[in-house]
PDB file of C-alpha atoms in Angstrom:
ATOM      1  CA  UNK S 433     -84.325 132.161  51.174  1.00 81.00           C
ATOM      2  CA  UNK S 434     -87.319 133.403  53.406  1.00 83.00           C
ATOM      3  CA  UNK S 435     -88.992 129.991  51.912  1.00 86.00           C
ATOM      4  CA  UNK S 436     -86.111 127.772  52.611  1.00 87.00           C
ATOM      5  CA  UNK S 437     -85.937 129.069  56.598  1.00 87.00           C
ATOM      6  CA  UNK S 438     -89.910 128.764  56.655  1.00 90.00           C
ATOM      7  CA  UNK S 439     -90.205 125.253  55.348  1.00 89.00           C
ATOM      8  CA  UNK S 440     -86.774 124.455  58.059  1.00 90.00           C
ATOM      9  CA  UNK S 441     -88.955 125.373  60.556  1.00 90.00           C
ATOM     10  CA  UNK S 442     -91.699 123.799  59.822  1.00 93.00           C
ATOM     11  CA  UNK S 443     -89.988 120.466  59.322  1.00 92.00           C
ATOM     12  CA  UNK S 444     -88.359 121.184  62.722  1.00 93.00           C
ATOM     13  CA  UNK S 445     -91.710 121.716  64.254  1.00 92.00           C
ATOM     14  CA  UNK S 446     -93.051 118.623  62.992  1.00 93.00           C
ATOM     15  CA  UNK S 447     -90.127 116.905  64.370  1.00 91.00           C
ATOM     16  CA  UNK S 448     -90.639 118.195  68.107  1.00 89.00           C
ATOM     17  CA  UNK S 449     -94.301 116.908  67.282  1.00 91.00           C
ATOM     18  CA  UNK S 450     -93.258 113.947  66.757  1.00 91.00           C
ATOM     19  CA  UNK S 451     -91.047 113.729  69.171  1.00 87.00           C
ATOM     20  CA  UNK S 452     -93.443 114.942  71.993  1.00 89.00           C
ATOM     21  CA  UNK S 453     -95.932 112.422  70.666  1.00 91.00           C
ATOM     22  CA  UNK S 454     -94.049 109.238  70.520  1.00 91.00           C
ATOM     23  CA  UNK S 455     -92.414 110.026  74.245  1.00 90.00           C
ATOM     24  CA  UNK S 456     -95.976 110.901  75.620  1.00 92.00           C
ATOM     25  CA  UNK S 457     -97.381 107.633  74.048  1.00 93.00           C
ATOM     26  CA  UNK S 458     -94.367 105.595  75.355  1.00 92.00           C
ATOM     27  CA  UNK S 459     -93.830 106.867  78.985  1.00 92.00           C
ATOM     28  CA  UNK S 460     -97.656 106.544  79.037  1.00 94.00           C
ATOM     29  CA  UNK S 461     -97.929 102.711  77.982  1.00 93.00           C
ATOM     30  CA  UNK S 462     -94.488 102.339  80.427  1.00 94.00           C
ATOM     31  CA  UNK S 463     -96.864 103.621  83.417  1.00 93.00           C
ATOM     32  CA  UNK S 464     -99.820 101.495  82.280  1.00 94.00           C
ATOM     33  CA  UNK S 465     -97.736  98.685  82.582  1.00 95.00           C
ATOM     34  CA  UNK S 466     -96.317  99.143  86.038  1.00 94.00           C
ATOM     35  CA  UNK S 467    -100.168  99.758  87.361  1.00 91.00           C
ATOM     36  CA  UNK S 468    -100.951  96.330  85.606  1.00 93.00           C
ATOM     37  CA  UNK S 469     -98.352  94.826  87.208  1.00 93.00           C
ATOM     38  CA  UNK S 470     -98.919  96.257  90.873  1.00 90.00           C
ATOM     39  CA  UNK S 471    -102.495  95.141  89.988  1.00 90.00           C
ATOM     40  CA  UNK S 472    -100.914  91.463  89.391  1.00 91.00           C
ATOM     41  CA  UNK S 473     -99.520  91.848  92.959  1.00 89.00           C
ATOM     42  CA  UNK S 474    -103.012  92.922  94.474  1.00 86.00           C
ATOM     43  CA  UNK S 475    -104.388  89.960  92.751  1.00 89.00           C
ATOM     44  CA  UNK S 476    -101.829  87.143  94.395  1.00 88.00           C
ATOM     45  CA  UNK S 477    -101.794  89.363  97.800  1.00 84.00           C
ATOM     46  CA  UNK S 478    -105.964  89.039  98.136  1.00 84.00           C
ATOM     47  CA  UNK S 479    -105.724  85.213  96.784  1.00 87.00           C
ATOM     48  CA  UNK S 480    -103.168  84.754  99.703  1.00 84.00           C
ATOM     49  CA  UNK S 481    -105.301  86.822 102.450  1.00 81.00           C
ATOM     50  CA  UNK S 482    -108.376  84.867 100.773  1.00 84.00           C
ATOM     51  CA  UNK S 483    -106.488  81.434 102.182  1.00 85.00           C
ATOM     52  CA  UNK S 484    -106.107  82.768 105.738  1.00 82.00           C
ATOM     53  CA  UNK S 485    -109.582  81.951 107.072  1.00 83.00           C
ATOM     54  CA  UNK S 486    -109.106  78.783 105.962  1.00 83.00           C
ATOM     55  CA  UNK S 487    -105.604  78.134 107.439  1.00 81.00           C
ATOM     56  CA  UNK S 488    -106.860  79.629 110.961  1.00 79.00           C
ATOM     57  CA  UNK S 489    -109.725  77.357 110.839  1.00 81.00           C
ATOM     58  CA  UNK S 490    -107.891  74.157 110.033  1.00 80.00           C
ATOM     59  CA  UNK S 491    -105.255  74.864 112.618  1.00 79.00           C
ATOM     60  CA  UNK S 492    -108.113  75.941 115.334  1.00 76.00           C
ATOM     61  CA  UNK S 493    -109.822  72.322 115.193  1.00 76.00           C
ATOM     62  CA  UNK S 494    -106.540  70.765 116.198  1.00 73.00           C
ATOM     63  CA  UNK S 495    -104.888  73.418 118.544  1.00 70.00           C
ATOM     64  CA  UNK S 496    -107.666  75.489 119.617  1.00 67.00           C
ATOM     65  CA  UNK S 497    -105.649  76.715 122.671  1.00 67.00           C
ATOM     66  CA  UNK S 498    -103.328  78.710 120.318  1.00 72.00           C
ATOM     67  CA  UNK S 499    -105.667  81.712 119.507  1.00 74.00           C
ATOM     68  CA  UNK S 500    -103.001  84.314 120.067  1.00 76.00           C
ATOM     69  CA  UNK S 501    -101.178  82.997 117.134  1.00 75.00           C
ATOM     70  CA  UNK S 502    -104.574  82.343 114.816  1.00 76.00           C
ATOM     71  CA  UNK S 503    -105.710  86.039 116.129  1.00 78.00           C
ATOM     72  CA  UNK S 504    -102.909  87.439 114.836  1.00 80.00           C
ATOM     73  CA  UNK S 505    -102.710  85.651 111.734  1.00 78.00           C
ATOM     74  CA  UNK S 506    -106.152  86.549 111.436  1.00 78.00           C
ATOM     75  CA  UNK S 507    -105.195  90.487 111.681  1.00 80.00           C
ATOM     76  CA  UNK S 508    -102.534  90.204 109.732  1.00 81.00           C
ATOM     77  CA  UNK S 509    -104.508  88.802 106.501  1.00 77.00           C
ATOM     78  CA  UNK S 510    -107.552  91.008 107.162  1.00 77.00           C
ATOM     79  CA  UNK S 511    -104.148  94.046 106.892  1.00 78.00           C
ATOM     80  CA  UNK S 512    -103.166  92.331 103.727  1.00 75.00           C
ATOM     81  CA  UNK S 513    -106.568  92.206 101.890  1.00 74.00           C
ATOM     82  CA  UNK S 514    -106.686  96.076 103.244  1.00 74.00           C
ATOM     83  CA  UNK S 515    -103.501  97.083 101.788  1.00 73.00           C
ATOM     84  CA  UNK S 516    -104.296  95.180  98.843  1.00 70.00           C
ATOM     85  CA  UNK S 517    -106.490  97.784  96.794  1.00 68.00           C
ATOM     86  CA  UNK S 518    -104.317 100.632  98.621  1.00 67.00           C
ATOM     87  CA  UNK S 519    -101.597 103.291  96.840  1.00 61.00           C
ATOM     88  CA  UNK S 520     -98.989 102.272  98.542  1.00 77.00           C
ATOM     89  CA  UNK S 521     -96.463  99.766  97.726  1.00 81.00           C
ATOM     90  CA  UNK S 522     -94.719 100.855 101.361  1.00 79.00           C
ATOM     91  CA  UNK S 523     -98.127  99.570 102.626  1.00 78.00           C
ATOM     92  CA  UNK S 524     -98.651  96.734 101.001  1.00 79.00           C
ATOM     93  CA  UNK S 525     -94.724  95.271 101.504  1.00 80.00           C
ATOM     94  CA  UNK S 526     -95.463  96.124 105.584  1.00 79.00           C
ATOM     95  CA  UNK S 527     -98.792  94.309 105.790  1.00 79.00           C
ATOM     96  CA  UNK S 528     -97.271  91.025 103.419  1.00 80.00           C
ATOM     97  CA  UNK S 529     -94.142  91.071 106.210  1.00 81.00           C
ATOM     98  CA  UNK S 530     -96.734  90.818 109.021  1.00 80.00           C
ATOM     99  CA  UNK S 531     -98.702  88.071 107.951  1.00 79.00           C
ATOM    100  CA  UNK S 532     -95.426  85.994 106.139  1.00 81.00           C
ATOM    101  CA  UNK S 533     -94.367  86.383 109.746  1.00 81.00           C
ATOM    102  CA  UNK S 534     -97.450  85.120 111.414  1.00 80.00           C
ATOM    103  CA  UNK S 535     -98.338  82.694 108.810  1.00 80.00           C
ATOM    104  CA  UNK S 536     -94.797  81.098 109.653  1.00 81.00           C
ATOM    105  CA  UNK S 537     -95.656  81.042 113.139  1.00 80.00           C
ATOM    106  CA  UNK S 538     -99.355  78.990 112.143  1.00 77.00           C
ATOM    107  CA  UNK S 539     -97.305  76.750 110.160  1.00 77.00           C
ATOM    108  CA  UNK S 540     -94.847  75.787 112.362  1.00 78.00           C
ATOM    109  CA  UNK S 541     -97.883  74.321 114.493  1.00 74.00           C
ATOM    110  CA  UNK S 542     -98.167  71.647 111.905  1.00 73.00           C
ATOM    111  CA  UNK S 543     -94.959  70.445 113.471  1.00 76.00           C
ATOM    112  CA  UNK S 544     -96.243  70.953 117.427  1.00 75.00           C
ATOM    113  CA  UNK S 545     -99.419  68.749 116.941  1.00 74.00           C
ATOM    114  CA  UNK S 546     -98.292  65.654 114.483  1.00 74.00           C
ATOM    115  CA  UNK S 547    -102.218  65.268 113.604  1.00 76.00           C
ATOM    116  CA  UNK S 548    -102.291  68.634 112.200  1.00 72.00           C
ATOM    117  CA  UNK S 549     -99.260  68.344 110.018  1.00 69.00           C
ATOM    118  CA  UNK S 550    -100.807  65.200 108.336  1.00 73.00           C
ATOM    119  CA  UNK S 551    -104.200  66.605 107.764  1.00 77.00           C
ATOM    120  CA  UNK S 552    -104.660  66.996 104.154  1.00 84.00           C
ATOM    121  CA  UNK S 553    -107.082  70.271 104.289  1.00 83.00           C
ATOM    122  CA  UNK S 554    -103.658  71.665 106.114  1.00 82.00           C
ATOM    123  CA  UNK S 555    -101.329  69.909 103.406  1.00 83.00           C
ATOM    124  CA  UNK S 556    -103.273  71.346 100.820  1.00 87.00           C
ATOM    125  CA  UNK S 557    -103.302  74.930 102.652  1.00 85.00           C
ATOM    126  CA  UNK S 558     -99.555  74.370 102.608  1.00 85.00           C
ATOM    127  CA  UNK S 559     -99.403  73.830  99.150  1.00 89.00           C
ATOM    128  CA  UNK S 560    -101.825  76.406  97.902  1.00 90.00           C
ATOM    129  CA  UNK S 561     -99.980  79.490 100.184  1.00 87.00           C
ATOM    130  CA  UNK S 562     -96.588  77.768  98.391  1.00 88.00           C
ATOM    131  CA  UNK S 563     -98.283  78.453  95.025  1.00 92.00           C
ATOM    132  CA  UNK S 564     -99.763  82.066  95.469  1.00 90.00           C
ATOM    133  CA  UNK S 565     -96.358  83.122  96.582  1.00 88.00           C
ATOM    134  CA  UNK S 566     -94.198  81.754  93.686  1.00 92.00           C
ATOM    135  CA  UNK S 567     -96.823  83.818  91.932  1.00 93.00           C
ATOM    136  CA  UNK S 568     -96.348  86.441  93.782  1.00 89.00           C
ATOM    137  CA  UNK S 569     -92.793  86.422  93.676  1.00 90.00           C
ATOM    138  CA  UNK S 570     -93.196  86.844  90.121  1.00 94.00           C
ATOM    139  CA  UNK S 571     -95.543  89.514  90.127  1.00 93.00           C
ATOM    140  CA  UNK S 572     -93.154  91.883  92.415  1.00 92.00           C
ATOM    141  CA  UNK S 573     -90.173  90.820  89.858  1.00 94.00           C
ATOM    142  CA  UNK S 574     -92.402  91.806  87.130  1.00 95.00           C
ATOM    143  CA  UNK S 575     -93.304  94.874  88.671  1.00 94.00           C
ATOM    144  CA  UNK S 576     -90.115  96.238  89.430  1.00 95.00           C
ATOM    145  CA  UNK S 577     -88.816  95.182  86.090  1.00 95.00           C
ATOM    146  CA  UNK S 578     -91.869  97.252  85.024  1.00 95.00           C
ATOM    147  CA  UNK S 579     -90.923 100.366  87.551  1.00 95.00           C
ATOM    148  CA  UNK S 580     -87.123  99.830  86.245  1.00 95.00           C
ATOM    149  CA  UNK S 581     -88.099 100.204  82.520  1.00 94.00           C
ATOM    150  CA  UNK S 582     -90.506 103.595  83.610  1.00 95.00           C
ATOM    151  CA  UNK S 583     -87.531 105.331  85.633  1.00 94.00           C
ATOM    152  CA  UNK S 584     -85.082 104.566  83.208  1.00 93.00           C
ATOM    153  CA  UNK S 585     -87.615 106.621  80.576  1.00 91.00           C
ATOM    154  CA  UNK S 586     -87.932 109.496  82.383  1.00 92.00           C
ATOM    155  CA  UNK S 587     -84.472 110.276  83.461  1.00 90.00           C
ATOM    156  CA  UNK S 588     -83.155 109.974  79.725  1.00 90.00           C
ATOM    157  CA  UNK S 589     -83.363 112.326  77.442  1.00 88.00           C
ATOM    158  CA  UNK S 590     -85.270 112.980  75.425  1.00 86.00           C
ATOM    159  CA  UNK S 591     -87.918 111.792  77.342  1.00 87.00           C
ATOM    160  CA  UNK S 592     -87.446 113.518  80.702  1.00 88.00           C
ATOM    161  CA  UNK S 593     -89.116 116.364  79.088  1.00 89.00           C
ATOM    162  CA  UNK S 594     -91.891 114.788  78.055  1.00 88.00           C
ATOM    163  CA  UNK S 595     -92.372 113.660  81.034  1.00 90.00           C
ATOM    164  CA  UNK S 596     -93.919 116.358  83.021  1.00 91.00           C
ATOM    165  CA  UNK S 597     -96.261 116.675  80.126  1.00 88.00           C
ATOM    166  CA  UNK S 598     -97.489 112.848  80.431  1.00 88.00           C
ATOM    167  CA  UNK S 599     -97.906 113.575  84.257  1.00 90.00           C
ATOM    168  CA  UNK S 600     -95.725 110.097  84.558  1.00 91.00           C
ATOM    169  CA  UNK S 601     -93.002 110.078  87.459  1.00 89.00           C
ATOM    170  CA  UNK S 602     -91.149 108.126  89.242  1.00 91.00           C
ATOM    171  CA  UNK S 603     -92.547 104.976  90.790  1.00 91.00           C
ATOM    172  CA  UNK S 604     -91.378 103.040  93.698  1.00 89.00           C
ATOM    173  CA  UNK S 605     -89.789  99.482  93.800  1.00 90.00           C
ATOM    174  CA  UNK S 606     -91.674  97.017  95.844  1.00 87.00           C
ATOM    175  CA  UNK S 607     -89.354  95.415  98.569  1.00 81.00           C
ATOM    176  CA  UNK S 608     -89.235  91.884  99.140  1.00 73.00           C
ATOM    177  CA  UNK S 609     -90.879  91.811 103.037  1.00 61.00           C
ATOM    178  CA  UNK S 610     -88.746  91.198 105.955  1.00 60.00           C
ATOM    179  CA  UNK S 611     -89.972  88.569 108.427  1.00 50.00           C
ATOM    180  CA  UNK S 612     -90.357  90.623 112.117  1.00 49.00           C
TER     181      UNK S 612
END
């Protein structure tokens, strides 16, 4: 009998091992995978911020009287590239809604001065900042799919007790940016 409740416990041990191991190893790779993916974000957001010099110079050859607007632009992708390789996904959401707002301001130039708007350095600006945020649209969609599948983990059982032990918590959606 004493045998019988020994090897119970024992195989009931081994069990919780088990347990505890799979759920560490899982919430684990579920956090690795949301830091990739906020790293695929970083990636499109410094390619975009990357495009801004170019953009401000473009539009400065043909409407070199609008600095305000190419200054700010200018701030507001220098804000980006900051936020980029920051913690925050608060930070990096504010800085992408100041410079989607002042980029829209810089392209809407291309419709003020018609020699600007059919200059193919600006065409092909147009097109590349098109490009980088289709990508990024993706990569926030993939994060927060990734930050969906991570919450979920923790608050069900029985991994929400393995979770303190993994040091994973809850992680933060990334909000599409508002344009101010």
């Amino acid at each position: 009998m004493v045998r019988a409740v020994l090897v119970l416990v024992l195989l009931l041990a081994v069990a919780v091992l088990v347990v505890i191991v799979v759920g560490y190893n899982k919430l684990k790779s579920a956090d690795l995978r949301v830091s990739e993916a906020l790293s695929g974000i970083d990636v499109e957001l410094t390619r975009r911020a990357s495009l801004i010099p170019s953009l401000v110079h473009t539009v400065g050859t043909f409407a070199a009287h609008e600095q305000v607007v190419l200054d700010r632009v200018a701030r507001a992708g220098a804000a980006l590239d900051a936020a980029a390789g920051g913690a925050s996904v608060t930070q990096r959401s504010a800085a992408e809604s100041q410079l989607d707002s002042a980029v829209g301001r810089v392209l809407a130039l291309g419709q003020s001065y018609p020699q600007l708007g059919s200059s193919n350095n600006f065409l092909n600006l147009q097109q590349n900042l098109t490009d980088t945020e289709n990508k990024l649209a993706f990569a926030r969609q993939y994060y927060n799919d990734a930050v969906a599948g991570v919450n979920r983990l923790i608050t069900t059982m029985p991994w929400m007790f393995v979770a303190p032990i993994a040091g994973v918590s809850e992680r933060e959606f990334y909000q599409t940016p508002r344009l101010t």
